[in-house]
Backbone as a printed PyTorch tensor [residue, N CA C, xyz], in Angstrom:
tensor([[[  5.4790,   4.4200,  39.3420],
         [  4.6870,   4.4720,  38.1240],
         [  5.2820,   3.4890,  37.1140]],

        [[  4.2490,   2.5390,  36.7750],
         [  5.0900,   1.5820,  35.4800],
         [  4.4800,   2.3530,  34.2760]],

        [[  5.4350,   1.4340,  33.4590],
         [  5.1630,   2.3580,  32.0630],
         [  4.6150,   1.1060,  31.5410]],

        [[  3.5270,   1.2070,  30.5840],
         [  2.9350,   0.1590,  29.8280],
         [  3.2150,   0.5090,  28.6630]],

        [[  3.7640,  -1.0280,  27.8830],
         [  4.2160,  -1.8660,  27.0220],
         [  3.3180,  -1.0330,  25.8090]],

        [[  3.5480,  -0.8370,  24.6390],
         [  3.2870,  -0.1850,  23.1510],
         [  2.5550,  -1.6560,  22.4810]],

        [[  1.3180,  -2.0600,  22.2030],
         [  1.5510,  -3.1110,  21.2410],
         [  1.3530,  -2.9830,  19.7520]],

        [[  2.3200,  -4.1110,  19.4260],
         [  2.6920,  -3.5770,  17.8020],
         [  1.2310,  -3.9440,  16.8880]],

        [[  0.5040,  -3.3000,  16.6070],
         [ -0.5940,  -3.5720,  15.6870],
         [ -0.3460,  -4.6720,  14.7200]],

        [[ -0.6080,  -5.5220,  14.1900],
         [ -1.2460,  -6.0430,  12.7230],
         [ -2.0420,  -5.9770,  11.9230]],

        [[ -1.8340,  -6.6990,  11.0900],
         [ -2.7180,  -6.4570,   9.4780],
         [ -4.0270,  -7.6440,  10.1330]],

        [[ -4.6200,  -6.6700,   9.6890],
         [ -6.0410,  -7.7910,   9.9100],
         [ -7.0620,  -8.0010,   8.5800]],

        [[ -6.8400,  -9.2150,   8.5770],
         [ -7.2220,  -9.2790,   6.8900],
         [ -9.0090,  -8.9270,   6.5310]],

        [[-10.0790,  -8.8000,   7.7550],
         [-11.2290,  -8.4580,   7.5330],
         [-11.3370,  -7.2720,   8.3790]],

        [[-10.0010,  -6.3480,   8.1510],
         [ -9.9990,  -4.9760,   8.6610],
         [ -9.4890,  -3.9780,   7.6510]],

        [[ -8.6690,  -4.7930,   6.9330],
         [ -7.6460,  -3.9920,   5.7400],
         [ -8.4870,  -3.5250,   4.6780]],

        [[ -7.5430,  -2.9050,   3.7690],
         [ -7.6540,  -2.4280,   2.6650],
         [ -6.2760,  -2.0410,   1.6990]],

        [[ -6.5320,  -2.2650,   0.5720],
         [ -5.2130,  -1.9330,  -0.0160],
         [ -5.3120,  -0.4620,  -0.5750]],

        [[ -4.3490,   0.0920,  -0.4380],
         [ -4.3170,   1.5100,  -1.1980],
         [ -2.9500,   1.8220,  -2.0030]],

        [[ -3.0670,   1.4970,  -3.5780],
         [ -2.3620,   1.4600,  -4.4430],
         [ -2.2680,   3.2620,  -5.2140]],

        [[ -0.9910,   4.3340,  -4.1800],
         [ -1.1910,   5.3370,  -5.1590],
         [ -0.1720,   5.3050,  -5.9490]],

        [[ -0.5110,   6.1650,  -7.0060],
         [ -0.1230,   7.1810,  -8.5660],
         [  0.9260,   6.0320,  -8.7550]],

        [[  0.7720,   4.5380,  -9.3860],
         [  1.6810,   3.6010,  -9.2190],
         [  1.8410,   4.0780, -11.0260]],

        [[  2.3570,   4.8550, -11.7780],
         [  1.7870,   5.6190, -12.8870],
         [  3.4440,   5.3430, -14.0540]],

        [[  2.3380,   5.0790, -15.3660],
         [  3.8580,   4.6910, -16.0930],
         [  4.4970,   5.5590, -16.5850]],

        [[  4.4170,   6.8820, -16.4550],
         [  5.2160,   7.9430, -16.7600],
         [  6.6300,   8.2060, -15.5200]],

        [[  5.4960,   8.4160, -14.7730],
         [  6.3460,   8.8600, -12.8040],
         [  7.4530,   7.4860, -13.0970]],

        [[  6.8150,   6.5560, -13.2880],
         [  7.8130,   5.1980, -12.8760],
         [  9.4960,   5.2250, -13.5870]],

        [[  9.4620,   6.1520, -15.0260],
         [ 10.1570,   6.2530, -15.9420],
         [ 11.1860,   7.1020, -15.0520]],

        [[ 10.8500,   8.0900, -13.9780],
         [ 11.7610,   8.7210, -13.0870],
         [ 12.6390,   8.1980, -12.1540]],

        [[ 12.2410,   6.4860, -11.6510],
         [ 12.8950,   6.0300, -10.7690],
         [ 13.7510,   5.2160, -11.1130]],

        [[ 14.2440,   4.5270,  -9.8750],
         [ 15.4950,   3.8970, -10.1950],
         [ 15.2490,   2.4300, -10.6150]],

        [[ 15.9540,   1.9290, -12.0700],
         [ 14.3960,   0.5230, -12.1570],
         [ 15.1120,  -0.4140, -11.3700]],

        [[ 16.0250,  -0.7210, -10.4420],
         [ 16.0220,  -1.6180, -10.0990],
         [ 15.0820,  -1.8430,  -8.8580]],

        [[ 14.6670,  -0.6190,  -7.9940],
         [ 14.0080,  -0.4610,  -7.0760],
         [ 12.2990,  -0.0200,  -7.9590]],

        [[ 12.3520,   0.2860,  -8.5960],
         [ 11.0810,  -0.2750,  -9.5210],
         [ 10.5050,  -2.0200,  -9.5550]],

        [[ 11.4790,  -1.9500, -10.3420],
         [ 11.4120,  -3.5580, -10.2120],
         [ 10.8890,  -4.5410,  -8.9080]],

        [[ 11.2180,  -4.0470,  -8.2950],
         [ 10.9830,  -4.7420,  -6.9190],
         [  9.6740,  -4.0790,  -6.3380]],

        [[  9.2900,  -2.9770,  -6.1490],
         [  8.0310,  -2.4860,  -5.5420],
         [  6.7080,  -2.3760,  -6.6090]],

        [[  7.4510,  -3.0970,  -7.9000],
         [  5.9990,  -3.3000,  -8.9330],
         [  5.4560,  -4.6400,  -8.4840]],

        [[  6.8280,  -5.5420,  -8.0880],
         [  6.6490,  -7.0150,  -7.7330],
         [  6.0530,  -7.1030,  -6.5580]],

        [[  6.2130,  -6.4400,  -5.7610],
         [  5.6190,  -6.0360,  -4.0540],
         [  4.1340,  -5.9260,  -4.2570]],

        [[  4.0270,  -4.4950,  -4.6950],
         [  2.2560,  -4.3360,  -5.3730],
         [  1.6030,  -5.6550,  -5.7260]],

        [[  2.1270,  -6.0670,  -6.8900],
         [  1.0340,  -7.2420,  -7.4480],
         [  1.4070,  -8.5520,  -6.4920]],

        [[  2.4310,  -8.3390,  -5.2560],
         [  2.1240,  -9.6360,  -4.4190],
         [  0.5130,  -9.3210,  -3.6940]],

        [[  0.9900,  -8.0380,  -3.4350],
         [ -0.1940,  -7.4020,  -2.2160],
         [ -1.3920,  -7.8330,  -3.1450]],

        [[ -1.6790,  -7.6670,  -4.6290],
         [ -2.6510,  -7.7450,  -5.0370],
         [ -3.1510,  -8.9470,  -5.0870]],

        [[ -2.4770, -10.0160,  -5.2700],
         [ -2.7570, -11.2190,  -5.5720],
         [ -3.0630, -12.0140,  -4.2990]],

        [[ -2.1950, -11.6260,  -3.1350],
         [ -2.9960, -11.8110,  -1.7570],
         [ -4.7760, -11.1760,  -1.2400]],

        [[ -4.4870, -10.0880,  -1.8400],
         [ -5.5680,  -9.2360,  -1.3440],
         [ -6.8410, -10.1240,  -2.1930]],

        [[ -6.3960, -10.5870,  -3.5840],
         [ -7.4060, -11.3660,  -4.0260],
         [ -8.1590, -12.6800,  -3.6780]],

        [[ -6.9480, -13.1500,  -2.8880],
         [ -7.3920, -14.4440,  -2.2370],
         [ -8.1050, -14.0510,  -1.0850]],

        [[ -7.6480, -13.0290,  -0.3400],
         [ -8.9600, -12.9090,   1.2900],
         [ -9.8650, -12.3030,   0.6330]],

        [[-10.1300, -11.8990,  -0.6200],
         [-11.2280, -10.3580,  -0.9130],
         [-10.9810,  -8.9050,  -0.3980]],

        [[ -9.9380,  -8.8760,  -0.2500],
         [ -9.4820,  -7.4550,   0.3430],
         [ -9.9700,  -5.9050,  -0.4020]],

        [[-10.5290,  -5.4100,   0.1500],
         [-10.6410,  -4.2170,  -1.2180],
         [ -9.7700,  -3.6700,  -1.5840]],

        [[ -9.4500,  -2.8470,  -3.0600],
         [ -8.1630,  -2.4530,  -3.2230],
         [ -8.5920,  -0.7950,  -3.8280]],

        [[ -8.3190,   0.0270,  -3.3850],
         [ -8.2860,   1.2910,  -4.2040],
         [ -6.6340,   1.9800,  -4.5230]],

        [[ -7.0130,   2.7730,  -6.2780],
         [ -5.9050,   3.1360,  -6.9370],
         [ -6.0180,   4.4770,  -7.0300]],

        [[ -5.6770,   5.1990,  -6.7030],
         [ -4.7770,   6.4450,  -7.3220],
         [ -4.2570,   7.0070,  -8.4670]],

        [[ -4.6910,   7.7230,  -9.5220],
         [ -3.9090,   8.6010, -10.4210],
         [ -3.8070,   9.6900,  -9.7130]],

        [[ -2.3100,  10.4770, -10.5650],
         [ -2.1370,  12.0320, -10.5220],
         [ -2.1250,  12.0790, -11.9140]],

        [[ -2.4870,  13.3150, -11.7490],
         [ -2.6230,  13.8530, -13.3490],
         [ -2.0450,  13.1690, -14.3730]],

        [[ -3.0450,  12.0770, -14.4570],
         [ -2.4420,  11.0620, -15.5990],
         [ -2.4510,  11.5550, -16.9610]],

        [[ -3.0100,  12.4970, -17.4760],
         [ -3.0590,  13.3020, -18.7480],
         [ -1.0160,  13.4210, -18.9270]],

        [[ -0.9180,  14.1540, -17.3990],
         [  0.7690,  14.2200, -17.8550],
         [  1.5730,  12.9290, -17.5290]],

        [[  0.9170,  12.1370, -16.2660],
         [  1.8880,  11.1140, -15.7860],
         [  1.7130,   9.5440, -16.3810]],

        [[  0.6600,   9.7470, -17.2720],
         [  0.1270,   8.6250, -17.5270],
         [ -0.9930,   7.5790, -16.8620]],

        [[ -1.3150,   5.9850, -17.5350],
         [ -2.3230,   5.5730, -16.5630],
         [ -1.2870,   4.7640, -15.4720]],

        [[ -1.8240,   3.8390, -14.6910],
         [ -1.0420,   2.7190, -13.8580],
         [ -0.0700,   2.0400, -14.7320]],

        [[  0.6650,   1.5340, -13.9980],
         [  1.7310,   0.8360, -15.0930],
         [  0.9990,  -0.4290, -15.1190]],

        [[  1.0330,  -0.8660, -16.7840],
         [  0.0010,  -2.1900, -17.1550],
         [  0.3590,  -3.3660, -16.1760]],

        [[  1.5170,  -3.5840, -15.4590],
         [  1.5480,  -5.0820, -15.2670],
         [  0.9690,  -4.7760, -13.7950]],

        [[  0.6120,  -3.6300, -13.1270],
         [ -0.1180,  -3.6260, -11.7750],
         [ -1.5180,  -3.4410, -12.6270]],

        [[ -1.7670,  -2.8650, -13.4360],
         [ -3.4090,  -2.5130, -14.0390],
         [ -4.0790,  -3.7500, -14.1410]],

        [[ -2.8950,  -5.3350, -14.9680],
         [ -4.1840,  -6.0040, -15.3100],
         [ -4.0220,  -6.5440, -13.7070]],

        [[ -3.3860,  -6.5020, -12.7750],
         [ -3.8450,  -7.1630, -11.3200],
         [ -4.8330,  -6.8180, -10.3390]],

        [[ -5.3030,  -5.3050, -11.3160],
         [ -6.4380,  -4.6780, -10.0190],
         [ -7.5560,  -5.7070, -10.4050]],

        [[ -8.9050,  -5.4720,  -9.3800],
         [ -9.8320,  -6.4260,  -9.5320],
         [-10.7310,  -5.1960, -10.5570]],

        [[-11.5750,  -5.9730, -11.3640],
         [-12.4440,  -5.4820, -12.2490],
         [-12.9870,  -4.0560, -11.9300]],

        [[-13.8650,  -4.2480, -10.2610],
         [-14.2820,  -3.2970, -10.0990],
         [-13.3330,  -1.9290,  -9.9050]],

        [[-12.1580,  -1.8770,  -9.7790],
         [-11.5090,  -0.9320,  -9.3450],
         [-11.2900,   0.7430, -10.3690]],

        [[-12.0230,   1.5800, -10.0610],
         [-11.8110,   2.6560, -11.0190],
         [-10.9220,   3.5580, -10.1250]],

        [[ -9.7920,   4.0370, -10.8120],
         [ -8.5050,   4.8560, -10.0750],
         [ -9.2790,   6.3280,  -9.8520]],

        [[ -9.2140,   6.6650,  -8.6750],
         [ -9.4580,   8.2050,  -8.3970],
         [ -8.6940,   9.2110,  -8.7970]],

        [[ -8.9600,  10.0410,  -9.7830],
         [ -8.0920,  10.8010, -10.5720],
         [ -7.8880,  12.0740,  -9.4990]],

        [[ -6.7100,  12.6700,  -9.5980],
         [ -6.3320,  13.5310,  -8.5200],
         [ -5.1700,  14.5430,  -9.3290]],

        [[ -5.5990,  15.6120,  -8.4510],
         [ -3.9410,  16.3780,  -8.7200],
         [ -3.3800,  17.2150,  -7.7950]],

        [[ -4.2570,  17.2460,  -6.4090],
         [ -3.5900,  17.2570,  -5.2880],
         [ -2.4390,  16.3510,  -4.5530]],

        [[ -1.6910,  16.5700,  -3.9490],
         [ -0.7050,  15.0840,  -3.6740],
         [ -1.4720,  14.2960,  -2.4270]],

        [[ -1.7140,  14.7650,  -1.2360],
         [ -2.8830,  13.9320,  -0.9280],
         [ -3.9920,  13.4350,  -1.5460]],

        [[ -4.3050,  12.3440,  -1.6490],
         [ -5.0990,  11.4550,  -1.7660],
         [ -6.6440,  12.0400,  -1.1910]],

        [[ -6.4460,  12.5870,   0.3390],
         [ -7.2900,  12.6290,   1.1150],
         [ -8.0380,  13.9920,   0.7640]],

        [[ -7.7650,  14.9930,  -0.0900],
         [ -8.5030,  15.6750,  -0.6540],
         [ -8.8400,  15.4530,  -2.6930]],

        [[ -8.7930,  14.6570,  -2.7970],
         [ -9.3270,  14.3250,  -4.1700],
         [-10.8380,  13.9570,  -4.0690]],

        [[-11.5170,  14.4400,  -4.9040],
         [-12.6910,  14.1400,  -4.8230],
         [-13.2640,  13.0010,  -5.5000]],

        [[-13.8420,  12.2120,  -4.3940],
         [-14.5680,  10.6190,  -4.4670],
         [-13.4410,  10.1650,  -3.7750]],

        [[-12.6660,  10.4220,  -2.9800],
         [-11.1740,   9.2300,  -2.5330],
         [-12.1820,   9.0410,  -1.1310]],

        [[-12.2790,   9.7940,  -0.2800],
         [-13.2100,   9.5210,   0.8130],
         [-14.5040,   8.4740,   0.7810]],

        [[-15.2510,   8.6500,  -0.4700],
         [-16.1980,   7.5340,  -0.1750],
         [-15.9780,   6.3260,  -0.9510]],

        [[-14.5510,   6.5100,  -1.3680],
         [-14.4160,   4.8640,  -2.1900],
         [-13.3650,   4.3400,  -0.9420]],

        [[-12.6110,   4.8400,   0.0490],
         [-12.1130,   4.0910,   1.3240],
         [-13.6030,   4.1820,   2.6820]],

        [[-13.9180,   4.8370,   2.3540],
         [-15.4980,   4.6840,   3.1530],
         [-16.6640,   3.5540,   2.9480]],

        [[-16.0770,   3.3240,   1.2000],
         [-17.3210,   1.7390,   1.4330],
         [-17.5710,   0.6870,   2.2140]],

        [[-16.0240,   0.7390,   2.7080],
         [-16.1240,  -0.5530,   3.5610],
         [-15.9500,   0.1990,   5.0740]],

        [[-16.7920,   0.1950,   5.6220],
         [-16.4170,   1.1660,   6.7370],
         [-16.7920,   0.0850,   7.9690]],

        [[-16.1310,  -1.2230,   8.1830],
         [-15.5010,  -1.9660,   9.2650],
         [-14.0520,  -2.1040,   8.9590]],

        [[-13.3180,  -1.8330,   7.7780],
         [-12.0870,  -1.3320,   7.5830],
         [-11.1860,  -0.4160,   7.7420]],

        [[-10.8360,  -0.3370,   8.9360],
         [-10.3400,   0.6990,   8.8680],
         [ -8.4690,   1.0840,   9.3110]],

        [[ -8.0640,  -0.4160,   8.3680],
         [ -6.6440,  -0.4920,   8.2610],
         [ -6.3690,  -0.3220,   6.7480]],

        [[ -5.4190,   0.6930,   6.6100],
         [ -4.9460,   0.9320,   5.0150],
         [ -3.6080,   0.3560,   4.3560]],

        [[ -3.4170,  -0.3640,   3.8740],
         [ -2.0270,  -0.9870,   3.7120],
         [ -1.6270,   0.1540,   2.2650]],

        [[ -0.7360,   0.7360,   2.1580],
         [ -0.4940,   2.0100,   1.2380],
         [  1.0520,   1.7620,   1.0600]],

        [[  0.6920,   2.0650,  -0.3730],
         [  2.0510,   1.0520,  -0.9950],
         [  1.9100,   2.4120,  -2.8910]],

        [[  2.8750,   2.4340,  -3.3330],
         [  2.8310,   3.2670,  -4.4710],
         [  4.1590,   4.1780,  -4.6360]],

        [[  3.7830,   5.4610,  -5.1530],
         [  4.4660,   6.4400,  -5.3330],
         [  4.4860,   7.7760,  -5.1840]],

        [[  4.9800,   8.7450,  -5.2190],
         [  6.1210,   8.8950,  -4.3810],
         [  6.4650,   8.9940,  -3.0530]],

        [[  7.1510,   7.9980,  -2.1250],
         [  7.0720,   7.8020,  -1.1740],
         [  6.9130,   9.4020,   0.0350]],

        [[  7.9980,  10.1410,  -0.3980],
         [  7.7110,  11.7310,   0.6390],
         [  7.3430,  12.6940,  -0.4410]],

        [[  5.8680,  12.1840,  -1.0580],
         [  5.0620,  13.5830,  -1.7010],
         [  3.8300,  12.9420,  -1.2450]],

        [[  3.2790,  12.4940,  -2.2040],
         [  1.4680,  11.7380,  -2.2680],
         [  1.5520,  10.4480,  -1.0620]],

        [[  2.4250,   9.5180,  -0.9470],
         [  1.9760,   8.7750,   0.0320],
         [  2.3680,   9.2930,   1.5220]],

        [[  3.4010,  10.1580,   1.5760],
         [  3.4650,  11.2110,   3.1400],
         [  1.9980,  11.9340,   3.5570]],

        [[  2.1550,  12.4700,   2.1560],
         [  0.5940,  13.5140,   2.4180],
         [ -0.4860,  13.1830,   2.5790]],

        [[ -0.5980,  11.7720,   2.1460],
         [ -1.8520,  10.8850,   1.9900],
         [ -1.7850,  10.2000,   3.7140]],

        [[ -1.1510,   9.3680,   3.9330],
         [ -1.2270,   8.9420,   5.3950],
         [ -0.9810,   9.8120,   6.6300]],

        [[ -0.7360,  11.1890,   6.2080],
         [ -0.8010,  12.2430,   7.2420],
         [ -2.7430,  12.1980,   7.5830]],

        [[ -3.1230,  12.3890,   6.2860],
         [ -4.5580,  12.3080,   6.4220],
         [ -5.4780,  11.0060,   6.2840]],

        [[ -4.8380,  10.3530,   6.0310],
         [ -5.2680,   9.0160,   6.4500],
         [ -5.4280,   8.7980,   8.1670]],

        [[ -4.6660,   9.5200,   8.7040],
         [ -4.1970,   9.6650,  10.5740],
         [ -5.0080,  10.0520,  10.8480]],

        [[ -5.2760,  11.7250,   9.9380],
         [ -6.4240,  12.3900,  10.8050],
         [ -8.0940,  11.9850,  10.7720]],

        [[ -7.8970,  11.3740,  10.0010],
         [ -9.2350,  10.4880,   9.9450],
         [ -9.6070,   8.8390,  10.8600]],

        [[ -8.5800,   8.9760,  11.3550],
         [ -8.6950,   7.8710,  12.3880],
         [ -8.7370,   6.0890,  11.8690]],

        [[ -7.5930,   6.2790,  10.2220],
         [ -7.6620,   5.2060,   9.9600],
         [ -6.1680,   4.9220,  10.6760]],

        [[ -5.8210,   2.9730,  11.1200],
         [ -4.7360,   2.6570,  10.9450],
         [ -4.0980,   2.5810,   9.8160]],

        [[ -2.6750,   3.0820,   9.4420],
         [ -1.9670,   3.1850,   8.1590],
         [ -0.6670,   2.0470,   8.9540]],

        [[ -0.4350,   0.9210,   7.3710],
         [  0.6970,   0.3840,   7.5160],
         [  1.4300,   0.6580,   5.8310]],

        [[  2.2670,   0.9080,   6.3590],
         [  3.3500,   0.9310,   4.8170],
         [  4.0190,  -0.1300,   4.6600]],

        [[  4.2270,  -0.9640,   3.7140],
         [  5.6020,  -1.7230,   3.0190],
         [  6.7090,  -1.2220,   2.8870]],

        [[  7.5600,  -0.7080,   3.7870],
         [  8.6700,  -0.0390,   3.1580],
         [  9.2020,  -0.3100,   1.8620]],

        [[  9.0070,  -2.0320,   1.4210],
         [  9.4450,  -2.1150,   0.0620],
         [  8.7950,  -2.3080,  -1.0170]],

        [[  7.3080,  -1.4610,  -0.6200],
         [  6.5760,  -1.5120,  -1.8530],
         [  5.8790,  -0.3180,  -2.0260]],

        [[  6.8840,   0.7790,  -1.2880],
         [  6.8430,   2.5750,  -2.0300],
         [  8.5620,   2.3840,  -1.9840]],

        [[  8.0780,   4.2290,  -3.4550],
         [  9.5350,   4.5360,  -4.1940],
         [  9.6960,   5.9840,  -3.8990]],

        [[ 11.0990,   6.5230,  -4.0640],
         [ 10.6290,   7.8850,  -4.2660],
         [ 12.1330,   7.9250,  -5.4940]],

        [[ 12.0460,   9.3560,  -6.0870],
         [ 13.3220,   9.1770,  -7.0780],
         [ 14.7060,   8.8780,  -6.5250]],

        [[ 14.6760,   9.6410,  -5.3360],
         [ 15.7290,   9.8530,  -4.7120],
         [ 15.5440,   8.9400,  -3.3340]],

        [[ 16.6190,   7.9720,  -2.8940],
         [ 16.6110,   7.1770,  -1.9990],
         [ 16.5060,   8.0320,  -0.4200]],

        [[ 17.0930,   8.7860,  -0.4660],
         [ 17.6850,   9.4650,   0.8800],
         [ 16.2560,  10.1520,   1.1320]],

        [[ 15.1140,  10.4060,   0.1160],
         [ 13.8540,  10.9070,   0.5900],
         [ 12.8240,   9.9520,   1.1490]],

        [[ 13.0370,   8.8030,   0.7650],
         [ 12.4420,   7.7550,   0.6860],
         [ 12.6970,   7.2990,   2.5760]],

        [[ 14.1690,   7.3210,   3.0510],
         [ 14.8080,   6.8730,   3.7830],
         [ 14.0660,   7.5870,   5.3610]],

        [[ 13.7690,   9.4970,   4.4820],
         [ 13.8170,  10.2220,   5.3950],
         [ 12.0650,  10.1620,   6.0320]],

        [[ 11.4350,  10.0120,   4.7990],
         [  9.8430,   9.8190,   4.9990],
         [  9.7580,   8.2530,   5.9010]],

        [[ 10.4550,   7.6120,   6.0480],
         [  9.8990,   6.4420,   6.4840],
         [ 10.3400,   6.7320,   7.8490]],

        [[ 11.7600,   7.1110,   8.1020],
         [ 11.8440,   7.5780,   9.7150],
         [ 10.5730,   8.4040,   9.9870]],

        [[ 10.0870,   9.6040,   8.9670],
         [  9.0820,  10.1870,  10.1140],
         [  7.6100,   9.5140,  10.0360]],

        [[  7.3180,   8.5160,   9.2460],
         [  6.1670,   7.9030,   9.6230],
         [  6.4740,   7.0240,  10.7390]],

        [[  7.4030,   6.7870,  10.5090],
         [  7.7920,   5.1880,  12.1680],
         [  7.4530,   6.4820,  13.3140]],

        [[  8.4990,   7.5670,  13.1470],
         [  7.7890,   8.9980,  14.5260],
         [  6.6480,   8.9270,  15.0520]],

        [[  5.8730,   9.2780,  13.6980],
         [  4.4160,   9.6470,  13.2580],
         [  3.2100,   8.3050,  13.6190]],

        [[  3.6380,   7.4000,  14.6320],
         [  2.4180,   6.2600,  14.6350],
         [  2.1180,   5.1400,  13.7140]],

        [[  3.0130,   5.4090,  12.2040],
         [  2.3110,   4.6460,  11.0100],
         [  3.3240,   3.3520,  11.0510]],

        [[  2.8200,   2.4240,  11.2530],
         [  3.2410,   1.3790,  11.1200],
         [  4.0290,   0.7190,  10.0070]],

        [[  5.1960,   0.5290,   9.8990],
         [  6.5840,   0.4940,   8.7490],
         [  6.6920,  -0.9480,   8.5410]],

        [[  6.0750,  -1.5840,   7.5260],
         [  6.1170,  -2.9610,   7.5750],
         [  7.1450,  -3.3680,   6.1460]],

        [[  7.0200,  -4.7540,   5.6920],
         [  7.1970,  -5.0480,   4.2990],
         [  6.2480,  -6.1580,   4.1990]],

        [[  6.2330,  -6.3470,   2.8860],
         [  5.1170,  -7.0990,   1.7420],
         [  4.7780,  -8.3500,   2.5070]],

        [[  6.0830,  -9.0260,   2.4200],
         [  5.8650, -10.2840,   3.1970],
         [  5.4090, -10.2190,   4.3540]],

        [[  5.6690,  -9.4040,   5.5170],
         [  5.0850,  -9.3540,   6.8000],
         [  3.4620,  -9.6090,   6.4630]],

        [[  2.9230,  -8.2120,   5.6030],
         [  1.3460,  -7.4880,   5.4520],
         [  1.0380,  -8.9720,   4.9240]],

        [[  1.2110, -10.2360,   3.9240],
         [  0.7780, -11.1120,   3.4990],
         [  0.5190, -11.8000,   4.5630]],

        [[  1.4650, -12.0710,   5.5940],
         [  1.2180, -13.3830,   6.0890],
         [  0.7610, -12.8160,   7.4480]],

        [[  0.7920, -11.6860,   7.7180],
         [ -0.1290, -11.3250,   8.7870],
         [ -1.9630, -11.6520,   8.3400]],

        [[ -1.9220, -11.6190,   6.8530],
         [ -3.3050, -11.6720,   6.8530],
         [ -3.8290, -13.0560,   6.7240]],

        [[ -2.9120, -13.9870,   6.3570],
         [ -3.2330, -15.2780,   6.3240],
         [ -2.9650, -15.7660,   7.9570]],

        [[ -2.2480, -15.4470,   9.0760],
         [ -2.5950, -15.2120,  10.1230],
         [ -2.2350, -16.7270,  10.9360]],

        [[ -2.6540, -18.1930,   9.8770],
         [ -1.6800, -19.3570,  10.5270],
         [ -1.4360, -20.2570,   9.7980]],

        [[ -0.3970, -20.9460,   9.7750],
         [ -0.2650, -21.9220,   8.5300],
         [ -0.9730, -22.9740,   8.0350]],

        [[ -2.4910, -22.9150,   9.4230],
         [ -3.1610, -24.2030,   8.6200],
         [ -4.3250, -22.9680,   8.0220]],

        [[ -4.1640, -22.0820,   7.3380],
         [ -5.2920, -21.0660,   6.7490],
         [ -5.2020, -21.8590,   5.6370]],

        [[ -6.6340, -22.0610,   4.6630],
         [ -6.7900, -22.8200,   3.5990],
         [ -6.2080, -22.2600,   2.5430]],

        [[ -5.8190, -20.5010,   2.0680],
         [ -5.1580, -20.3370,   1.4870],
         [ -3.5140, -19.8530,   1.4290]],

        [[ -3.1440, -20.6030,   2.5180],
         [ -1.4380, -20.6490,   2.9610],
         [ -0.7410, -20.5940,   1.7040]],

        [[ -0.7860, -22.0660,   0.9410],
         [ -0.2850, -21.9850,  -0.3170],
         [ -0.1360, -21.3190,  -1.4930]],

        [[ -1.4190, -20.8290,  -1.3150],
         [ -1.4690, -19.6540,  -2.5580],
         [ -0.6720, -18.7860,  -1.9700]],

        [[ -0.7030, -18.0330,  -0.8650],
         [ -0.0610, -16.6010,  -0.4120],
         [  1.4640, -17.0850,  -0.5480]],

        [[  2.1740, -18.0640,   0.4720],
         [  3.1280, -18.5790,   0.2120],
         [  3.9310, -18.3820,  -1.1870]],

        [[  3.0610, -19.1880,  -2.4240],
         [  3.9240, -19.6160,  -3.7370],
         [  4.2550, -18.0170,  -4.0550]],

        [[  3.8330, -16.9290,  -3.5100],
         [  3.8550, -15.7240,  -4.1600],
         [  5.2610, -14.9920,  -3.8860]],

        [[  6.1390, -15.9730,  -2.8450],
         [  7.6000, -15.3340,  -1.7250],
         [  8.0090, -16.4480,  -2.1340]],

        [[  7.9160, -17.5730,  -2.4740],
         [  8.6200, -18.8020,  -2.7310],
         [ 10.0310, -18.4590,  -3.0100]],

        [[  9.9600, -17.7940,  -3.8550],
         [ 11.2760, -18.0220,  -5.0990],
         [ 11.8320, -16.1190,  -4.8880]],

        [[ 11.7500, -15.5980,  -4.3670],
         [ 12.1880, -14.3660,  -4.2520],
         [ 14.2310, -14.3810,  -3.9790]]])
């Protein structure tokens, strides 16, 4: 009996979708800013890529009354149309309207999920993201959680769990896909200088 080979999925840029949760300027005030710092910069790469293929992007609040809205420097990067699905469940996948705003595009059915907190709302969210039969890829470095060692522990069990454990730069240039793509440069200047 041979055993056949696992193949590693990719980002497919007219398959994806971005899913930006509870990226929120209260919650953010809890973490650690240097690792802030870096997964706000992650987000608005993803965004600014996602803008060049047309990628759709959906956002996430939790109870922004207490946690606040998005933090402004990811807010002004969403695209116009984007209205955040207000929630106060930690899945995503039971908030109401989250289903038919990742359902619009329904030849998409890769989620690139990137936000906060890495083992509450985005665990709970790509558990059911699974059971719905979407592919989920994470950025490892563009979710947070307060505490590192939770962060550490949620990402071992999504790698368990099927979900594909990527970072920013991979998800970019998987979607630009070869270096003679017409917008190489743009995606590129965005890792240049890191």
């Amino acid at each position: 009996m041979s055993i056949q080979p696992v193949q590693m999925p990719l980002c497919q840029r007219d398959s994806s979708q971005l899913l930006i949760i509870d990226a929120q300027e209260r919650l953010a005030k809890a973490m650690q800013p240097h690792e802030l710092e870096q997964i706000v910069t992650n987000i608005n790469r993803l965004l600014a890529a996602a803008k060049v293929f047309g990628i759709p992007v959906i956002a996430t609040q939790h109870n922004s009354p207490g946690l606040g809205p998005i933090i402004a420097s990811i807010a002004r990067n969403l695209p116009a149309d984007t209205q955040p699905t207000e929630k106060t469940a930690y899945s995503c996948c039971t908030a109401p309207g989250f289903e038919r705003n990742i359902s619009a595009h329904p030849q998409r059915r890769q989620l690139i999920v990137v936000g906060m907190e890495a083992h509450i709302c985005i665990s709970q969210t790509v558990s059911g993201l699974q059971r719905w039969a979407y592919q989920v890829f994470v950025p490892a470095d563009a979710i947070i959680s307060r505490k590192s060692e939770c962060k550490t522990n949620v990402l071992d069990r999504m790698r368990n769990g099927g979900v594909q454990v990527s970072c920013t730069e991979s998800v970019a240039f998987e979607w630009i896909g070869d270096s003679t793509n017409e917008h190489f440069r743009d995606v590129w200047s965005l890792f240049r200088n890191q």
